[in-house]
mmCIF file of C-alpha atoms and ligand atoms in Angstrom:
data_model
loop_
_atom_site.group_PDB
_atom_site.id
_atom_site.type_symbol
_atom_site.label_atom_id
_atom_site.label_comp_id
_atom_site.label_asym_id
_atom_site.label_seq_id
_atom_site.Cartn_x
_atom_site.Cartn_y
_atom_site.Cartn_z
ATOM 1 C CA MET A 24 -0.003 -0.064 0.069
ATOM 2 C CA SER A 25 1.707 3.474 -0.858
ATOM 3 C CA GLY A 26 1.341 5.389 2.373
ATOM 4 C CA VAL A 27 0.674 9.047 0.359
ATOM 5 C CA ASP A 28 -3.258 8.428 0.319
ATOM 6 C CA LYS A 29 -4.801 9.909 3.239
ATOM 7 C CA ALA A 30 -8.197 9.655 2.661
ATOM 8 C CA LEU A 31 -10.236 7.692 5.464
ATOM 9 C CA ASN A 32 -10.522 4.386 4.000
ATOM 10 C CA LEU A 33 -11.986 2.072 6.311
ATOM 11 C CA ILE A 34 -12.758 -1.850 6.864
ATOM 12 C CA PHE A 35 -15.355 -2.322 9.772
ATOM 13 C CA LEU A 36 -14.313 -6.612 10.389
ATOM 14 C CA GLY A 37 -16.584 -8.214 12.790
ATOM 15 C CA PRO A 38 -19.054 -11.401 12.935
ATOM 16 C CA PRO A 39 -22.624 -11.053 12.326
ATOM 17 C CA GLY A 40 -24.438 -8.675 14.536
ATOM 18 C CA ALA A 41 -21.365 -7.407 16.034
ATOM 19 C CA GLY A 42 -22.832 -3.450 15.107
ATOM 20 C CA LYS A 43 -20.662 -2.842 12.155
ATOM 21 C CA GLY A 44 -23.829 -1.680 9.816
ATOM 22 C CA THR A 45 -24.837 0.338 13.497
ATOM 23 C CA GLN A 46 -21.572 2.101 13.537
ATOM 24 C CA ALA A 47 -20.915 2.639 9.915
ATOM 25 C CA VAL A 48 -24.107 5.075 10.143
ATOM 26 C CA PHE A 49 -22.366 7.124 12.423
ATOM 27 C CA VAL A 50 -18.703 7.428 11.058
ATOM 28 C CA THR A 51 -20.740 8.419 7.728
ATOM 29 C CA LYS A 52 -22.688 11.167 9.372
ATOM 30 C CA GLU A 53 -19.618 12.805 11.194
ATOM 31 C CA TYR A 54 -16.794 12.574 7.956
ATOM 32 C CA GLY A 55 -19.308 12.187 5.343
ATOM 33 C CA ILE A 56 -17.785 9.073 3.715
ATOM 34 C CA PRO A 57 -20.139 6.381 1.937
ATOM 35 C CA GLN A 58 -20.541 3.160 3.955
ATOM 36 C CA ILE A 59 -20.091 0.036 1.163
ATOM 37 C CA SER A 60 -22.413 -2.872 2.580
ATOM 38 C CA THR A 61 -22.188 -5.594 0.489
ATOM 39 C CA GLY A 62 -24.931 -7.284 2.293
ATOM 40 C CA ASP A 63 -26.532 -4.489 1.295
ATOM 41 C CA ILE A 64 -25.743 -4.474 -2.215
ATOM 42 C CA LEU A 65 -26.501 -8.082 -2.399
ATOM 43 C CA ARG A 66 -29.776 -7.905 -0.667
ATOM 44 C CA SER A 67 -31.003 -5.422 -2.952
ATOM 45 C CA ALA A 68 -29.657 -7.398 -5.966
ATOM 46 C CA VAL A 69 -32.133 -10.321 -4.510
ATOM 47 C CA ALA A 70 -34.886 -8.070 -4.152
ATOM 48 C CA ASN A 71 -34.888 -6.711 -7.649
ATOM 49 C CA GLN A 72 -34.189 -10.407 -8.997
ATOM 50 C CA THR A 73 -31.309 -9.337 -10.711
ATOM 51 C CA PRO A 74 -28.905 -12.368 -12.157
ATOM 52 C CA MET A 75 -26.305 -11.362 -9.764
ATOM 53 C CA GLY A 76 -29.080 -11.449 -6.581
ATOM 54 C CA VAL A 77 -30.646 -14.719 -8.277
ATOM 55 C CA LYS A 78 -27.409 -16.257 -7.970
ATOM 56 C CA ALA A 79 -26.464 -14.784 -4.498
ATOM 57 C CA LYS A 80 -29.729 -15.696 -2.874
ATOM 58 C CA ARG A 81 -29.163 -19.350 -2.188
ATOM 59 C CA TYR A 82 -25.830 -18.817 -0.461
ATOM 60 C CA MET A 83 -27.445 -15.893 1.735
ATOM 61 C CA ASP A 84 -30.439 -17.876 2.615
ATOM 62 C CA ASP A 85 -28.034 -20.456 3.910
ATOM 63 C CA GLY A 86 -25.878 -18.469 5.575
ATOM 64 C CA LEU A 87 -22.688 -19.119 3.398
ATOM 65 C CA LEU A 88 -20.579 -16.559 1.395
ATOM 66 C CA VAL A 89 -21.505 -15.165 -1.747
ATOM 67 C CA PRO A 90 -18.322 -16.529 -4.237
ATOM 68 C CA ASP A 91 -15.573 -14.040 -3.762
ATOM 69 C CA ASP A 92 -15.457 -13.167 -7.818
ATOM 70 C CA VAL A 93 -18.921 -11.688 -7.180
ATOM 71 C CA VAL A 94 -18.517 -9.208 -4.237
ATOM 72 C CA VAL A 95 -15.023 -8.609 -5.509
ATOM 73 C CA GLY A 96 -16.737 -6.917 -8.768
ATOM 74 C CA ILE A 97 -19.208 -5.366 -6.524
ATOM 75 C CA VAL A 98 -16.656 -3.798 -4.563
ATOM 76 C CA GLU A 99 -14.514 -2.722 -7.815
ATOM 77 C CA GLU A 100 -17.320 -1.394 -9.266
ATOM 78 C CA ARG A 101 -18.336 0.582 -6.259
ATOM 79 C CA LEU A 102 -15.090 2.015 -5.429
ATOM 80 C CA ALA A 103 -14.562 3.441 -9.010
ATOM 81 C CA SER A 104 -17.284 6.188 -7.561
ATOM 82 C CA SER A 105 -16.231 9.571 -7.117
ATOM 83 C CA ASP A 106 -17.635 9.688 -4.008
ATOM 84 C CA CYS A 107 -15.125 7.420 -2.725
ATOM 85 C CA ASP A 108 -12.309 9.506 -3.174
ATOM 86 C CA GLY A 109 -12.412 11.185 0.228
ATOM 87 C CA GLY A 110 -12.626 7.675 2.183
ATOM 88 C CA PHE A 111 -15.041 4.889 2.389
ATOM 89 C CA ILE A 112 -16.269 2.214 4.855
ATOM 90 C CA LEU A 113 -16.478 -1.355 3.740
ATOM 91 C CA ASP A 114 -18.606 -2.677 5.828
ATOM 92 C CA GLY A 115 -18.553 -6.689 5.466
ATOM 93 C CA PHE A 116 -15.901 -6.931 3.199
ATOM 94 C CA PRO A 117 -13.434 -8.275 2.893
ATOM 95 C CA ARG A 118 -14.249 -11.695 4.404
ATOM 96 C CA THR A 119 -12.066 -14.341 3.177
ATOM 97 C CA VAL A 120 -8.040 -13.890 2.692
ATOM 98 C CA ALA A 121 -8.996 -14.243 -1.164
ATOM 99 C CA GLN A 122 -11.161 -10.815 -0.815
ATOM 100 C CA ALA A 123 -8.261 -9.243 1.248
ATOM 101 C CA ASP A 124 -5.678 -10.302 -1.613
ATOM 102 C CA ALA A 125 -7.812 -8.528 -4.277
ATOM 103 C CA LEU A 126 -9.006 -5.406 -2.210
ATOM 104 C CA GLY A 127 -5.036 -4.875 -1.334
ATOM 105 C CA ALA A 128 -4.134 -5.285 -5.299
ATOM 106 C CA MET A 129 -7.260 -3.268 -6.746
ATOM 107 C CA LEU A 130 -6.295 -0.192 -3.999
ATOM 108 C CA LYS A 131 -2.547 -0.528 -5.091
ATOM 109 C CA GLY A 132 -3.026 0.181 -8.905
ATOM 110 C CA ALA A 133 -5.279 3.185 -8.151
ATOM 111 C CA GLY A 134 -2.782 4.607 -5.646
ATOM 112 C CA ARG A 135 -4.646 4.089 -2.272
ATOM 113 C CA ALA A 136 -4.445 2.658 0.840
ATOM 114 C CA VAL A 137 -6.367 1.533 4.134
ATOM 115 C CA ALA A 138 -6.047 3.557 7.038
ATOM 116 C CA HIS A 139 -7.767 1.429 9.329
ATOM 117 C CA VAL A 140 -9.032 -2.103 9.950
ATOM 118 C CA ILE A 141 -11.855 -1.783 13.014
ATOM 119 C CA SER A 142 -11.949 -5.052 14.753
ATOM 120 C CA PHE A 143 -15.345 -5.477 16.365
ATOM 121 C CA GLU A 144 -14.517 -7.482 19.472
ATOM 122 C CA VAL A 145 -17.454 -9.426 21.035
ATOM 123 C CA ASP A 146 -18.439 -12.190 22.592
ATOM 124 C CA HIS A 147 -20.792 -14.573 20.437
ATOM 125 C CA SER A 148 -22.956 -15.271 23.252
ATOM 126 C CA VAL A 149 -24.576 -12.168 22.447
ATOM 127 C CA LEU A 150 -24.736 -12.104 19.051
ATOM 128 C CA LEU A 151 -27.860 -14.593 18.946
ATOM 129 C CA GLY A 152 -30.150 -11.803 20.611
ATOM 130 C CA ARG A 153 -28.881 -8.896 18.699
ATOM 131 C CA LEU A 154 -29.731 -10.663 15.742
ATOM 132 C CA THR A 155 -33.087 -12.283 16.337
ATOM 133 C CA GLY A 156 -33.963 -9.022 17.632
ATOM 134 C CA ARG A 157 -32.978 -6.912 14.950
ATOM 135 C CA ARG A 158 -35.455 -5.086 12.674
ATOM 136 C CA MET A 159 -34.347 -3.309 9.799
ATOM 137 C CA CYS A 160 -36.551 -0.654 7.537
ATOM 138 C CA ARG A 161 -37.841 -1.451 4.196
ATOM 139 C CA SER A 162 -37.291 1.651 2.566
ATOM 140 C CA CYS A 163 -33.816 2.916 3.660
ATOM 141 C CA GLY A 164 -32.424 0.017 5.578
ATOM 142 C CA ARG A 165 -32.049 1.633 8.882
ATOM 143 C CA GLY A 166 -31.391 -1.104 11.433
ATOM 144 C CA TYR A 167 -33.307 -0.917 14.696
ATOM 145 C CA HIS A 168 -33.537 -4.003 17.780
ATOM 146 C CA VAL A 169 -36.654 -4.506 19.429
ATOM 147 C CA LEU A 170 -34.526 -3.622 23.250
ATOM 148 C CA PHE A 171 -31.468 -2.097 22.454
ATOM 149 C CA ASP A 172 -32.291 0.398 19.697
ATOM 150 C CA ARG A 173 -36.166 0.773 19.650
ATOM 151 C CA PRO A 174 -38.351 3.026 17.330
ATOM 152 C CA SER A 175 -40.257 5.815 18.534
ATOM 153 C CA ALA A 176 -43.196 4.281 16.637
ATOM 154 C CA GLU A 177 -43.736 0.211 16.942
ATOM 155 C CA GLY A 178 -42.915 -1.032 13.610
ATOM 156 C CA LEU A 179 -42.010 1.823 11.966
ATOM 157 C CA CYS A 180 -38.823 3.911 10.888
ATOM 158 C CA ASP A 181 -37.566 7.296 12.563
ATOM 159 C CA ALA A 182 -35.769 8.105 10.001
ATOM 160 C CA CYS A 183 -38.580 7.480 6.651
ATOM 161 C CA GLY A 184 -41.552 6.222 8.357
ATOM 162 C CA GLY A 185 -40.964 2.942 6.430
ATOM 163 C CA GLU A 186 -41.825 -0.487 7.622
ATOM 164 C CA LEU A 187 -39.610 -2.444 9.941
ATOM 165 C CA PHE A 188 -39.258 -6.214 8.989
ATOM 166 C CA GLN A 189 -36.666 -9.285 9.833
ATOM 167 C CA ARG A 190 -34.183 -10.308 7.479
ATOM 168 C CA ASP A 191 -34.589 -13.698 5.958
ATOM 169 C CA ASP A 192 -31.277 -15.049 7.456
ATOM 170 C CA ASP A 193 -31.852 -13.639 10.931
ATOM 171 C CA LYS A 194 -33.470 -17.119 11.801
ATOM 172 C CA GLU A 195 -31.761 -19.056 14.539
ATOM 173 C CA GLU A 196 -30.277 -21.493 12.778
ATOM 174 C CA THR A 197 -28.941 -19.697 9.726
ATOM 175 C CA ILE A 198 -27.284 -17.435 12.343
ATOM 176 C CA ARG A 199 -25.696 -19.989 14.043
ATOM 177 C CA ARG A 200 -24.386 -20.930 10.348
ATOM 178 C CA ARG A 201 -23.083 -17.491 9.761
ATOM 179 C CA LEU A 202 -20.882 -17.434 12.864
ATOM 180 C CA ASP A 203 -19.500 -20.598 12.060
ATOM 181 C CA VAL A 204 -18.615 -19.010 8.508
ATOM 182 C CA TYR A 205 -17.006 -16.249 10.185
ATOM 183 C CA ASP A 206 -15.138 -18.479 12.525
ATOM 184 C CA GLU A 207 -13.902 -20.632 9.611
ATOM 185 C CA GLN A 208 -13.173 -17.898 7.076
ATOM 186 C CA THR A 209 -13.580 -14.735 7.971
ATOM 187 C CA SER A 210 -11.756 -14.469 11.463
ATOM 188 C CA PRO A 211 -8.382 -14.990 10.202
ATOM 189 C CA LEU A 212 -8.183 -11.553 8.674
ATOM 190 C CA LYS A 213 -7.484 -10.489 11.877
ATOM 191 C CA SER A 214 -4.024 -11.514 11.996
ATOM 192 C CA TYR A 215 -3.884 -11.015 8.133
ATOM 193 C CA TYR A 216 -4.168 -7.256 8.859
ATOM 194 C CA ALA A 217 -2.450 -6.951 12.221
ATOM 195 C CA ASP A 218 0.628 -8.388 10.139
ATOM 196 C CA LYS A 219 0.173 -4.919 8.479
ATOM 197 C CA GLY A 220 0.028 -2.712 11.162
ATOM 198 C CA LEU A 221 -3.810 -1.922 10.294
ATOM 199 C CA LEU A 222 -5.817 -3.882 12.717
ATOM 200 C CA ARG A 223 -7.616 -1.497 15.533
ATOM 201 C CA LYS A 224 -9.571 -3.414 18.040
ATOM 202 C CA VAL A 225 -13.175 -1.899 19.790
ATOM 203 C CA ASP A 226 -14.604 -3.220 22.535
ATOM 204 C CA ALA A 227 -17.946 -4.058 20.686
ATOM 205 C CA LEU A 228 -19.758 -5.350 23.851
ATOM 206 C CA GLY A 229 -20.726 -2.009 25.534
ATOM 207 C CA THR A 230 -23.474 -0.057 24.362
ATOM 208 C CA ILE A 231 -23.717 1.653 21.091
ATOM 209 C CA GLU A 232 -22.972 5.170 22.503
ATOM 210 C CA SER A 233 -20.004 3.187 24.259
ATOM 211 C CA VAL A 234 -18.427 1.758 20.837
ATOM 212 C CA GLN A 235 -19.059 4.719 18.679
ATOM 213 C CA SER A 236 -16.560 6.799 21.394
ATOM 214 C CA ALA A 237 -14.019 4.034 21.126
ATOM 215 C CA ILE A 238 -14.263 4.370 17.353
ATOM 216 C CA GLN A 239 -14.530 8.012 17.260
ATOM 217 C CA CYS A 240 -10.930 7.922 19.595
ATOM 218 C CA ILE A 241 -9.415 5.936 16.656
ATOM 219 C CA LEU A 242 -10.403 8.106 14.179
ATOM 220 C CA VAL A 243 -9.510 11.654 15.390
ATOM 221 C CA GLY A 244 -5.918 9.787 16.769
ATOM 222 C CA ARG A 245 -5.054 8.989 13.692
HETATM 223 P P1 LIG B 7 -24.261 -8.799 5.697
HETATM 224 O O1 LIG B 7 -25.250 -8.010 5.588
HETATM 225 O O2 LIG B 7 -22.725 -7.727 5.641
HETATM 226 O O3 LIG B 7 -24.629 -9.271 7.245
HETATM 227 P P2 LIG B 7 -23.017 -9.568 8.115
HETATM 228 O O4 LIG B 7 -21.679 -9.207 8.374
HETATM 229 O O5 LIG B 7 -23.520 -10.894 8.726
HETATM 230 O O6 LIG B 7 -23.704 -8.369 9.592
HETATM 231 P P3 LIG B 7 -25.037 -8.013 10.042
HETATM 232 O O7 LIG B 7 -25.185 -6.982 9.027
HETATM 233 O O8 LIG B 7 -25.645 -9.301 10.291
HETATM 234 O O9 LIG B 7 -24.092 -7.455 11.295
HETATM 235 P P4 LIG B 7 -23.968 -6.040 11.630
HETATM 236 O O10 LIG B 7 -22.630 -6.070 12.444
HETATM 237 O O11 LIG B 7 -23.760 -5.006 10.544
HETATM 238 O O12 LIG B 7 -24.674 -5.691 12.959
HETATM 239 P P5 LIG B 7 -25.844 -4.445 13.088
HETATM 240 O O13 LIG B 7 -25.189 -3.256 13.096
HETATM 241 O O14 LIG B 7 -26.991 -4.553 12.222
HETATM 242 O O15 LIG B 7 -24.082 -10.131 4.757
HETATM 243 C C1 LIG B 7 -25.408 -11.129 4.674
HETATM 244 C C2 LIG B 7 -24.668 -12.080 3.864
HETATM 245 O O16 LIG B 7 -24.341 -11.219 2.531
HETATM 246 C C3 LIG B 7 -23.704 -13.104 4.375
HETATM 247 O O17 LIG B 7 -24.347 -14.261 5.116
HETATM 248 C C4 LIG B 7 -23.367 -13.483 2.893
HETATM 249 O O18 LIG B 7 -23.891 -14.505 2.095
HETATM 250 C C5 LIG B 7 -23.327 -12.074 2.004
HETATM 251 N N1 LIG B 7 -22.172 -11.353 1.898
HETATM 252 C C6 LIG B 7 -21.898 -10.009 2.434
HETATM 253 N N2 LIG B 7 -20.755 -9.668 2.370
HETATM 254 C C7 LIG B 7 -20.244 -10.812 1.558
HETATM 255 C C8 LIG B 7 -18.797 -10.930 1.114
HETATM 256 N N3 LIG B 7 -17.959 -9.636 1.240
HETATM 257 N N4 LIG B 7 -18.550 -12.010 0.769
HETATM 258 C C9 LIG B 7 -19.470 -13.080 0.607
HETATM 259 N N5 LIG B 7 -20.758 -12.771 1.003
HETATM 260 C C10 LIG B 7 -20.835 -11.998 1.637
HETATM 261 O O19 LIG B 7 -26.202 -4.798 14.507
HETATM 262 C C11 LIG B 7 -26.971 -5.856 15.067
HETATM 263 C C12 LIG B 7 -28.248 -5.843 15.631
HETATM 264 O O20 LIG B 7 -27.376 -5.412 16.989
HETATM 265 C C13 LIG B 7 -29.062 -4.672 15.670
HETATM 266 O O21 LIG B 7 -30.438 -4.910 15.906
HETATM 267 C C14 LIG B 7 -28.473 -3.451 16.078
HETATM 268 O O22 LIG B 7 -29.373 -2.251 16.712
HETATM 269 C C15 LIG B 7 -28.016 -4.098 17.361
HETATM 270 N N6 LIG B 7 -26.651 -3.263 18.306
HETATM 271 C C16 LIG B 7 -25.506 -2.982 17.485
HETATM 272 N N7 LIG B 7 -25.012 -2.737 18.160
HETATM 273 C C17 LIG B 7 -25.105 -2.902 19.518
HETATM 274 C C18 LIG B 7 -24.668 -2.707 20.743
HETATM 275 N N8 LIG B 7 -23.233 -2.192 20.854
HETATM 276 N N9 LIG B 7 -25.467 -3.366 21.787
HETATM 277 C C19 LIG B 7 -26.489 -3.655 21.789
HETATM 278 N N10 LIG B 7 -26.976 -3.693 20.547
HETATM 279 C C20 LIG B 7 -26.502 -3.224 19.408
#
């Protein structure tokens, strides 16, 4: 990586339900950089029944990773947009060593570099409760929780008034498979990025506000 790129290029790394999407919303608002969630992009493709969405759906429904070439293509195209010039938050990508290698090559080729990989450190025992209680807005995608982040009006999004729903993959059996997949295929990325001196750990077991403060400390101290 070049070391000349001063943009706030961030990777949020952590298991399903660790709070990556929740915190990405705050960082986007504070720093004006886009959140790039491969999960959101894939869900939108599934909803629109595009060829990519049709292919991805069976993996997502089973709690498995979508093939690397599909997600690498998504990210490559998205990072080429001008709104990423000042920085970006990769939320849910990379998830395999092959994806991390592909990202490294694409950033290097463009003279860009990762600023920080923020690792959400959380005990798996809390994740089931976070994910079974999660609700999402059908219109704007904002996430809520039935206990920890409740909307003002039951079943409706505070931001846009849209209807809240439960994600198909937030069922207990699928969540357990997603956690196993994280342990096997994604957690090795912690040492991958630690070896490059990029890993910054945050305690993601605390409240949403305390995690936000921990991330802010990393970003202001950079
Ligand atoms: P994706 O959408 O990326 O899901 P994920 O990584 O499993 O992450 P989540 O969205 O479930 O969790 P999060 O960490 O964002 O938690 P959140 O902030 O919402 O991926 C879905 C699928 O797409 C994958 O299974 C795969 O098939 C495919 N896919 C995506 N990217 C891919 C890739 N790169 N390669 C291959 N396949 C890919 O928080 C969860 C809940 O907890 C919310 O209700 C929230 O309100 C609550 N909460 C958050 N923080 C706290 C806190 N501190 N205390 C209490 N509650 C909290």
